Short mmCIF file of C-alpha atoms in Angstrom, two decimals:
data_model
loop_
_atom_site.label_atom_id
_atom_site.label_comp_id
_atom_site.label_asym_id
_atom_site.label_seq_id
_atom_site.Cartn_x
_atom_site.Cartn_y
_atom_site.Cartn_z
CA MET A 1 -47.89 98.62 183.44
CA SER A 2 -50.26 96.21 185.17
CA ARG A 3 -48.69 92.93 186.28
CA TRP A 4 -51.72 90.98 185.11
CA VAL A 5 -51.74 92.66 181.71
CA LEU A 6 -48.17 91.49 181.26
CA LEU A 7 -49.06 87.95 182.30
CA VAL A 8 -51.95 87.79 179.85
CA LEU A 9 -49.66 88.97 177.07
CA ALA A 10 -47.00 86.43 178.01
CA LEU A 11 -49.42 83.51 178.09
CA ALA A 12 -51.02 84.50 174.79
CA LEU A 13 -47.63 84.71 173.12
CA VAL A 14 -46.53 81.34 174.46
CA GLY A 15 -49.65 79.75 173.00
CA ALA A 16 -49.49 81.55 169.66
CA ALA A 17 -45.79 81.37 168.86
CA ALA A 18 -44.22 78.57 170.85
CA ALA A 19 -45.95 75.62 169.18
CA ASN A 20 -44.58 76.56 165.76
CA THR A 21 -41.18 77.79 166.94
CA LEU A 22 -39.84 75.45 169.62
CA SER A 23 -38.71 71.89 169.96
CA GLU A 24 -40.83 69.57 172.05
CA ALA A 25 -38.48 69.95 175.05
CA GLY A 26 -38.45 73.70 174.74
CA TYR A 27 -42.21 73.84 174.43
CA ARG A 28 -42.65 71.74 177.62
CA GLN A 29 -40.38 74.14 179.51
CA LEU A 30 -42.38 77.09 178.34
CA GLU A 31 -45.59 75.35 179.33
CA ARG A 32 -44.18 74.89 182.83
CA ALA A 33 -43.23 78.58 182.87
CA GLN A 34 -46.75 79.37 181.69
CA THR A 35 -48.20 77.47 184.65
CA LEU A 36 -45.94 79.35 187.08
CA LEU A 37 -46.95 82.68 185.55
CA ALA A 38 -50.63 81.77 185.78
CA ASP A 39 -50.08 80.97 189.47
CA GLY A 40 -48.45 84.35 190.03
CA ASP A 41 -44.89 82.99 190.42
CA ALA A 42 -43.10 85.30 188.01
CA VAL A 43 -39.74 84.80 189.78
CA GLY A 44 -39.95 81.03 189.41
CA ALA A 45 -40.99 81.33 185.78
CA ASN A 46 -38.04 83.60 185.02
CA ALA A 47 -35.57 81.22 186.66
CA LEU A 48 -36.95 78.29 184.66
CA LEU A 49 -36.73 80.26 181.42
CA GLU A 50 -33.17 81.37 182.15
CA ALA A 51 -32.13 77.75 182.60
CA ARG A 52 -33.77 76.81 179.28
CA PHE A 53 -32.12 79.76 177.47
CA GLY A 54 -28.70 78.13 177.84
CA ARG A 55 -30.00 75.03 176.01
CA ALA A 56 -32.02 76.82 173.32
CA ASP A 57 -31.79 75.26 169.86
CA HIS A 58 -31.96 78.43 167.71
CA ASP A 59 -32.49 82.21 167.72
CA GLY A 60 -36.25 81.87 167.38
CA GLU A 61 -36.37 79.98 170.68
CA ARG A 62 -33.92 82.39 172.32
CA ALA A 63 -35.99 85.36 171.21
CA LEU A 64 -39.20 83.85 172.53
CA ILE A 65 -37.60 82.96 175.87
CA ARG A 66 -36.24 86.47 176.29
CA GLN A 67 -39.62 87.89 175.39
CA VAL A 68 -41.53 85.89 177.98
CA GLN A 69 -38.78 86.60 180.52
CA GLY A 70 -39.33 90.29 179.84
CA PHE A 71 -42.99 89.98 180.70
CA ALA A 72 -42.22 87.88 183.77
CA LEU A 73 -39.61 90.34 185.08
CA ALA A 74 -41.93 93.28 184.49
CA ALA A 75 -44.51 91.51 186.64
CA VAL A 76 -42.03 91.12 189.56
CA PRO A 77 -41.56 94.12 188.96
CA ASP A 78 -37.97 94.52 187.76
CA ASN A 79 -38.42 97.00 184.94
CA ARG A 80 -34.76 97.44 184.08
CA ALA A 81 -34.15 93.72 183.71
CA ALA A 82 -37.42 93.40 181.76
CA ILE A 83 -36.28 96.16 179.37
CA ASP A 84 -33.00 94.33 178.79
CA ARG A 85 -34.74 91.01 178.04
CA LEU A 86 -37.31 92.53 175.69
CA GLN A 87 -34.63 94.45 173.80
CA GLN A 88 -32.66 91.22 173.41
CA ALA A 89 -35.77 89.45 172.13
CA LEU A 90 -36.22 92.11 169.44
CA ASP A 91 -32.53 92.20 168.55
CA TYR A 92 -32.67 88.54 167.47
CA ASP A 93 -35.13 89.65 164.74
CA ALA A 94 -36.63 86.17 164.92
CA LEU A 95 -40.01 86.70 166.56
CA PRO A 96 -43.25 86.25 164.64
CA GLU A 97 -44.78 89.55 163.56
CA LEU A 98 -47.46 89.72 166.26
CA ALA A 99 -45.02 88.68 168.97
CA ALA A 100 -42.55 91.36 167.84
CA LEU A 101 -45.28 94.01 167.95
CA GLN A 102 -46.33 93.00 171.46
CA SER A 103 -42.71 93.02 172.62
CA ARG A 104 -42.14 96.47 171.17
CA LEU A 105 -45.31 97.75 172.85
CA ALA A 106 -44.26 96.36 176.23
CA LEU A 107 -40.72 97.70 175.82
CA GLY A 108 -41.97 101.20 174.97
CA GLN A 109 -44.30 101.19 177.96
CA LEU A 110 -41.52 100.11 180.33
CA LEU A 111 -39.12 102.73 178.97
CA TYR A 112 -41.82 105.34 179.57
CA VAL A 113 -42.34 104.14 183.15
CA GLU A 114 -38.58 104.36 183.71
CA ASP A 115 -38.59 107.96 182.42
CA ARG A 116 -36.35 107.12 179.46
CA MET A 117 -38.37 109.35 177.17
CA THR A 118 -36.04 109.49 174.18
CA ASP A 119 -35.92 105.69 174.00
CA ALA A 120 -39.65 105.40 174.74
CA ILE A 121 -40.48 107.78 171.89
CA ARG A 122 -38.28 105.81 169.48
CA VAL A 123 -39.76 102.42 170.39
CA LEU A 124 -43.39 103.54 170.64
CA THR A 125 -43.15 105.43 167.34
CA THR A 126 -41.92 102.25 165.65
CA TYR A 127 -44.71 100.25 167.28
CA VAL A 128 -47.45 102.69 166.24
CA ASP A 129 -46.13 102.88 162.67
CA GLU A 130 -45.86 99.11 162.32
CA ALA A 131 -49.18 98.32 164.01
CA GLY A 132 -51.13 100.87 161.98
CA ASP A 133 -54.87 100.73 162.64
CA ALA A 134 -54.29 97.82 165.03
CA ALA A 135 -52.15 99.93 167.38
CA VAL A 136 -53.27 99.90 170.99
CA VAL A 137 -54.90 103.27 171.63
CA GLU A 138 -53.18 103.61 175.02
CA ALA A 139 -49.83 103.35 173.25
CA GLN A 140 -50.75 106.32 171.06
CA VAL A 141 -51.62 108.34 174.15
CA MET A 142 -48.41 107.26 175.89
CA LEU A 143 -46.37 108.31 172.86
CA ALA A 144 -48.06 111.72 172.92
CA SER A 145 -47.38 112.00 176.66
CA ALA A 146 -43.71 111.10 176.14
CA HIS A 147 -43.40 113.87 173.54
CA VAL A 148 -45.01 116.35 175.96
CA THR A 149 -42.62 115.31 178.73
CA ALA A 150 -39.77 115.94 176.30
CA LYS A 151 -41.35 119.32 175.41
CA GLN A 152 -41.89 118.13 171.82
CA TYR A 153 -45.38 119.53 171.63
CA ARG A 154 -45.84 119.54 167.85
CA GLN A 155 -44.81 115.88 167.62
CA ALA A 156 -47.33 115.04 170.35
CA ARG A 157 -50.29 116.20 168.29
CA ALA A 158 -50.56 113.40 165.73
CA PRO A 159 -50.60 110.35 168.06
CA LEU A 160 -53.05 112.02 170.44
CA ARG A 161 -55.38 113.04 167.63
CA ALA A 162 -55.29 109.46 166.32
CA ALA A 163 -56.25 108.18 169.77
CA MET A 164 -58.99 110.81 170.19
CA ALA A 165 -60.52 109.82 166.86
CA ARG A 166 -61.06 106.32 168.22
CA ARG A 167 -63.12 107.43 171.23
CA VAL A 168 -66.55 109.06 171.15
CA SER A 169 -65.86 110.57 174.57
CA PRO A 170 -62.12 110.72 175.33
CA PRO A 171 -61.13 110.39 179.01
CA LEU A 172 -60.43 113.59 180.94
CA ALA A 173 -56.76 112.60 181.18
CA TRP A 174 -56.51 112.67 177.38
CA LEU A 175 -58.12 116.11 177.25
CA GLU A 176 -55.68 117.34 179.89
CA LEU A 177 -52.83 116.02 177.75
CA GLN A 178 -54.30 117.92 174.81
CA LEU A 179 -54.39 121.02 177.01
CA ALA A 180 -50.71 120.55 177.87
CA ILE A 181 -49.95 120.47 174.14
CA ASP A 182 -52.03 123.63 173.56
CA TYR A 183 -50.21 125.40 176.39
CA GLY A 184 -46.81 124.23 175.18
CA LEU A 185 -47.50 125.64 171.71
CA GLU A 186 -49.13 128.77 173.18
CA ALA A 187 -52.12 127.91 171.01
CA TRP A 188 -54.55 129.83 173.19
CA SER A 189 -57.60 129.51 170.92
CA ASP A 190 -57.13 125.73 170.86
CA ALA A 191 -56.63 125.77 174.63
CA ALA A 192 -59.92 127.63 175.06
CA GLU A 193 -61.75 124.98 173.02
CA THR A 194 -60.15 122.18 175.05
CA LEU A 195 -61.03 123.89 178.32
CA LEU A 196 -64.63 124.47 177.24
CA THR A 197 -64.88 120.71 176.73
CA LEU A 198 -63.27 120.06 180.12
CA VAL A 199 -65.65 122.49 181.85
CA ALA A 200 -68.63 120.81 180.18
CA ARG A 201 -67.39 117.35 181.17
CA ALA A 202 -66.34 118.24 184.72
CA PRO A 203 -68.22 121.41 185.77
CA GLN A 204 -67.34 120.95 189.45
CA ALA A 205 -63.58 121.07 188.82
CA PRO A 206 -62.48 124.63 189.71
CA GLN A 207 -59.11 124.37 187.97
CA TYR A 208 -60.73 124.19 184.53
CA TRP A 209 -62.73 127.37 185.14
CA GLN A 210 -59.63 129.18 186.37
CA GLN A 211 -57.54 127.99 183.44
CA LEU A 212 -60.25 128.99 180.97
CA SER A 213 -60.35 132.46 182.48
CA GLY A 214 -56.57 132.70 182.19
CA VAL A 215 -56.64 131.64 178.55
CA TYR A 216 -59.31 134.20 177.71
CA TYR A 217 -57.10 136.81 179.37
CA GLU A 218 -54.16 135.72 177.19
CA LEU A 219 -56.42 136.11 174.16
CA GLY A 220 -57.26 139.68 175.19
CA ARG A 221 -60.84 138.72 175.99
CA GLN A 222 -60.89 140.20 179.49
CA PRO A 223 -64.68 140.49 179.81
CA GLN A 224 -65.04 136.76 179.13
CA ALA A 225 -62.19 136.03 181.53
CA LEU A 226 -64.02 137.95 184.25
CA ALA A 227 -67.39 136.37 183.43
CA ILE A 228 -65.95 132.86 183.70
CA LEU A 229 -64.35 133.50 187.09
CA ALA A 230 -67.39 135.34 188.42
CA LEU A 231 -69.65 132.45 187.39
CA ALA A 232 -67.31 129.95 189.06
CA HIS A 233 -67.33 132.08 192.21
CA ARG A 234 -71.13 132.19 192.30
CA GLN A 235 -71.13 128.40 192.06
CA GLY A 236 -68.80 128.16 195.05
CA LEU A 237 -65.91 126.77 193.00
CA LEU A 238 -63.25 129.36 193.80
CA GLU A 239 -61.77 128.13 197.04
CA THR A 240 -58.07 128.92 196.77
CA PRO A 241 -56.68 132.29 197.86
CA ARG A 242 -54.97 132.70 194.51
CA ALA A 243 -58.23 132.26 192.60
CA LEU A 244 -60.03 134.81 194.77
CA ARG A 245 -57.21 137.33 194.40
CA ASN A 246 -57.19 136.81 190.62
CA LEU A 247 -60.92 137.47 190.45
CA ALA A 248 -60.54 140.65 192.48
CA GLN A 249 -57.72 141.77 190.19
CA LEU A 250 -59.88 141.16 187.13
CA PHE A 251 -62.70 143.22 188.62
CA ARG A 252 -60.27 146.10 189.09
CA ALA A 253 -58.67 145.67 185.66
CA LEU A 254 -62.07 145.91 184.01
CA GLY A 255 -63.12 148.99 185.94
CA VAL A 256 -65.30 147.38 188.60
CA PRO A 257 -63.24 148.07 191.75
CA TYR A 258 -66.30 148.13 194.02
CA LYS A 259 -66.93 144.44 193.26
CA ALA A 260 -63.27 143.72 193.98
CA GLY A 261 -63.56 145.42 197.37
CA GLU A 262 -66.74 143.52 198.23
CA LEU A 263 -65.16 140.22 197.19
CA LEU A 264 -62.01 140.75 199.26
CA GLU A 265 -63.91 141.96 202.33
CA ALA A 266 -66.22 138.96 202.21
CA ALA A 267 -63.29 136.57 201.77
CA LEU A 268 -61.55 138.13 204.77
CA ALA A 269 -64.69 137.88 206.87
CA GLU A 270 -65.11 134.20 205.93
CA GLY A 271 -61.48 133.41 206.63
CA GLU A 272 -60.88 132.48 202.99
CA LEU A 273 -58.03 134.99 202.78
CA ASP A 274 -55.41 135.94 205.35
CA ALA A 275 -55.40 139.56 206.46
CA ASP A 276 -51.73 140.11 205.60
CA ALA A 277 -50.26 143.44 204.58
CA ALA A 278 -50.27 142.67 200.84
CA LEU A 279 -53.93 141.63 200.83
CA LEU A 280 -55.01 144.68 202.83
CA ASP A 281 -53.09 146.89 200.40
CA ARG A 282 -55.09 145.34 197.56
CA LEU A 283 -58.31 145.90 199.43
CA ALA A 284 -57.39 149.53 200.01
CA ASP A 285 -56.53 149.91 196.30
CA ALA A 286 -59.98 148.64 195.37
CA TRP A 287 -61.80 151.02 197.70
CA ILE A 288 -59.66 153.98 196.60
CA GLU A 289 -60.39 153.25 192.94
CA ALA A 290 -64.08 152.97 193.83
CA ARG A 291 -63.85 156.31 195.70
CA GLU A 292 -65.04 154.57 198.86
CA TYR A 293 -62.62 156.53 201.04
CA ASP A 294 -64.12 155.61 204.40
CA ARG A 295 -63.70 151.93 203.61
CA ALA A 296 -60.20 152.58 202.26
CA VAL A 297 -59.31 154.24 205.57
CA ALA A 298 -60.61 151.19 207.45
CA ALA A 299 -58.52 148.88 205.29
CA LEU A 300 -55.36 150.97 205.67
CA THR A 301 -55.85 151.34 209.42
CA ARG A 302 -56.09 147.57 209.63
CA ARG A 303 -53.02 147.27 207.43
CA LEU A 304 -50.99 149.51 209.78
CA ALA A 305 -51.98 147.28 212.68
CA VAL A 306 -50.49 144.33 210.80
CA GLU A 307 -47.30 146.09 209.71
CA GLU A 308 -46.52 149.75 210.25
CA THR A 309 -44.33 151.36 207.61
CA ALA A 310 -43.69 154.93 206.49
CA ALA A 311 -45.20 154.14 203.09
CA ALA A 312 -48.38 152.79 204.69
CA ARG A 313 -48.73 155.88 206.91
CA LEU A 314 -48.27 158.15 203.90
CA ARG A 315 -50.89 156.22 201.97
CA LEU A 316 -53.40 156.54 204.78
CA ALA A 317 -52.68 160.26 204.97
CA GLN A 318 -53.26 160.62 201.21
CA VAL A 319 -56.67 158.96 201.53
CA GLN A 320 -57.52 161.27 204.44
CA VAL A 321 -56.76 164.20 202.15
CA GLN A 322 -59.56 162.96 199.87
CA ARG A 323 -61.86 163.18 202.91
CA PHE A 324 -60.54 166.67 203.77
CA ASP A 325 -59.81 165.38 207.26
CA TRP A 326 -56.65 167.37 207.92
CA ALA A 327 -56.41 166.38 211.55
CA ALA A 328 -56.46 162.73 210.46
CA VAL A 329 -53.75 163.48 207.87
CA GLN A 330 -51.53 164.90 210.59
CA ALA A 331 -52.33 162.02 212.92
CA ALA A 332 -51.34 159.50 210.26
CA LEU A 333 -48.03 161.17 209.55
CA GLY A 334 -47.07 162.36 213.02
CA THR A 335 -45.11 165.54 213.61
CA ASN A 336 -41.60 164.10 213.91
CA LEU A 337 -40.09 165.62 210.79
CA GLU A 338 -36.94 163.53 211.12
CA ARG A 339 -39.01 160.45 210.21
CA LEU A 340 -40.66 161.97 207.14
CA ASP A 341 -39.43 162.00 203.55
CA GLY A 342 -40.21 164.76 201.07
CA ASP A 343 -43.68 163.54 200.07
CA ALA A 344 -44.81 163.05 203.66
CA ALA A 345 -43.29 166.34 204.82
CA LEU A 346 -45.10 168.27 202.08
CA LEU A 347 -48.39 166.61 202.99
CA LEU A 348 -47.86 167.39 206.69
CA GLY A 349 -47.18 171.00 205.80
CA MET A 350 -50.48 171.20 203.92
CA ALA A 351 -52.36 169.60 206.83
CA ALA A 352 -50.76 172.00 209.32
CA PHE A 353 -51.57 174.98 207.11
CA GLU A 354 -55.22 173.93 206.83
CA GLN A 355 -55.35 173.81 210.64
CA ASP A 356 -53.73 177.28 210.99
CA ASP A 357 -50.49 175.89 212.43
CA THR A 358 -48.19 177.98 210.25
CA ALA A 359 -45.12 177.29 212.37
CA LEU A 360 -45.38 173.53 211.85
CA ALA A 361 -46.31 174.09 208.22
CA GLU A 362 -43.18 176.16 207.62
CA ARG A 363 -40.90 173.57 209.24
CA ALA A 364 -42.53 170.83 207.21
CA PHE A 365 -42.15 172.70 203.92
CA ILE A 366 -38.50 173.43 204.70
CA LYS A 367 -37.96 169.68 205.24
CA ALA A 368 -39.82 168.90 201.99
CA ARG A 369 -37.66 171.43 200.11
CA ALA A 370 -34.64 169.22 200.77
CA SER A 371 -36.22 166.56 198.55
CA ALA A 372 -35.58 166.97 194.82
CA GLY A 373 -38.98 165.64 193.98
CA GLN A 374 -40.86 168.13 196.18
CA ARG A 375 -38.50 171.10 196.06
CA ARG A 376 -40.54 173.22 193.65
CA ALA A 377 -43.87 172.65 195.43
CA ALA A 378 -42.30 173.29 198.85
CA GLU A 379 -40.78 176.58 197.70
CA GLN A 380 -44.14 177.73 196.34
CA TRP A 381 -45.76 176.98 199.70
CA LEU A 382 -43.00 178.80 201.59
CA ARG A 383 -43.41 181.88 199.36
CA TYR A 384 -47.14 181.78 199.97
CA LEU A 385 -46.60 181.63 203.73
CA ALA A 386 -44.17 184.55 203.56
CA GLU A 387 -46.62 186.66 201.56
CA ALA A 388 -49.47 185.85 203.94
CA ARG A 389 -47.67 187.28 206.98
#
């Protein structure tokens, strides 16, 4: 809460309530406190008011002193002490109606700032109900935000809608709060509407485009999800690695792997993505799905340079099979049968057979036969070799 907002409230309340509530001595003390507050000396004003509190004539004066002390302490700031003073002021149940409303508003705001959401919700709800149409719109938004923080999304709807109805063009922060409510309730159609408004209001904010794409995906509207991300990419709004990877994944999911491969290659060339093993695997996947085997080989060769694993060598060999490059299959796997599992051994046997190296083929098939998953295929190959002799 702004220090100067609190001071304005304090001074207004002194003028409105003190004259009809206090004795002449009490009123003079409050006037002196008012002067100190106007000069920015909230500490001095609080000390003066504390001294007067001990000589107060009745609960109405005590309540007013505690109220103004609350504003003064909040301006220091000393929120916890301010909360205590404002609560005391309300507990006297002796403040004029307007003064009580203002105290409840300030108390709710301070509780919110102090992350005491259960208490903030209780106080702000009472304030909004009592103030009715005169409620400060920011208090309605704060009440909605407190409910969201407490994961009470349904309860957040009403105060935010009331605030929205009072603004022709609600601030972006209010729309983002509405989006948090939509997400919390998994109300994806509502979230899409909110995000469309956010995109229209802030078209250069990439997060809204990405979120809108994600919501369309949740709704099962994958083509729209892809179109939104692709449009954002064309406008230069997808700058994060995650956003680029998500777009590539959407291209693949919707049967356009060639576009995914182009996107990832361009991002690698521009330094927008790191050429780590996982990314190069995704690039290879895209080119394999697009039947661009030469480019898949290039991606997998680059991947092996980053991190060489048996699985990566096998994958490269499998792509080389699609190119009918049996020498390259054998080169990818190597001929050390001790290093090969059943899948790789079977593939090496096939490559050796295609190159008329029946001795290596036989040894490879025998190794593959030891694997439960390749036993049947390996035995068929061994029978074929035996019959061919």
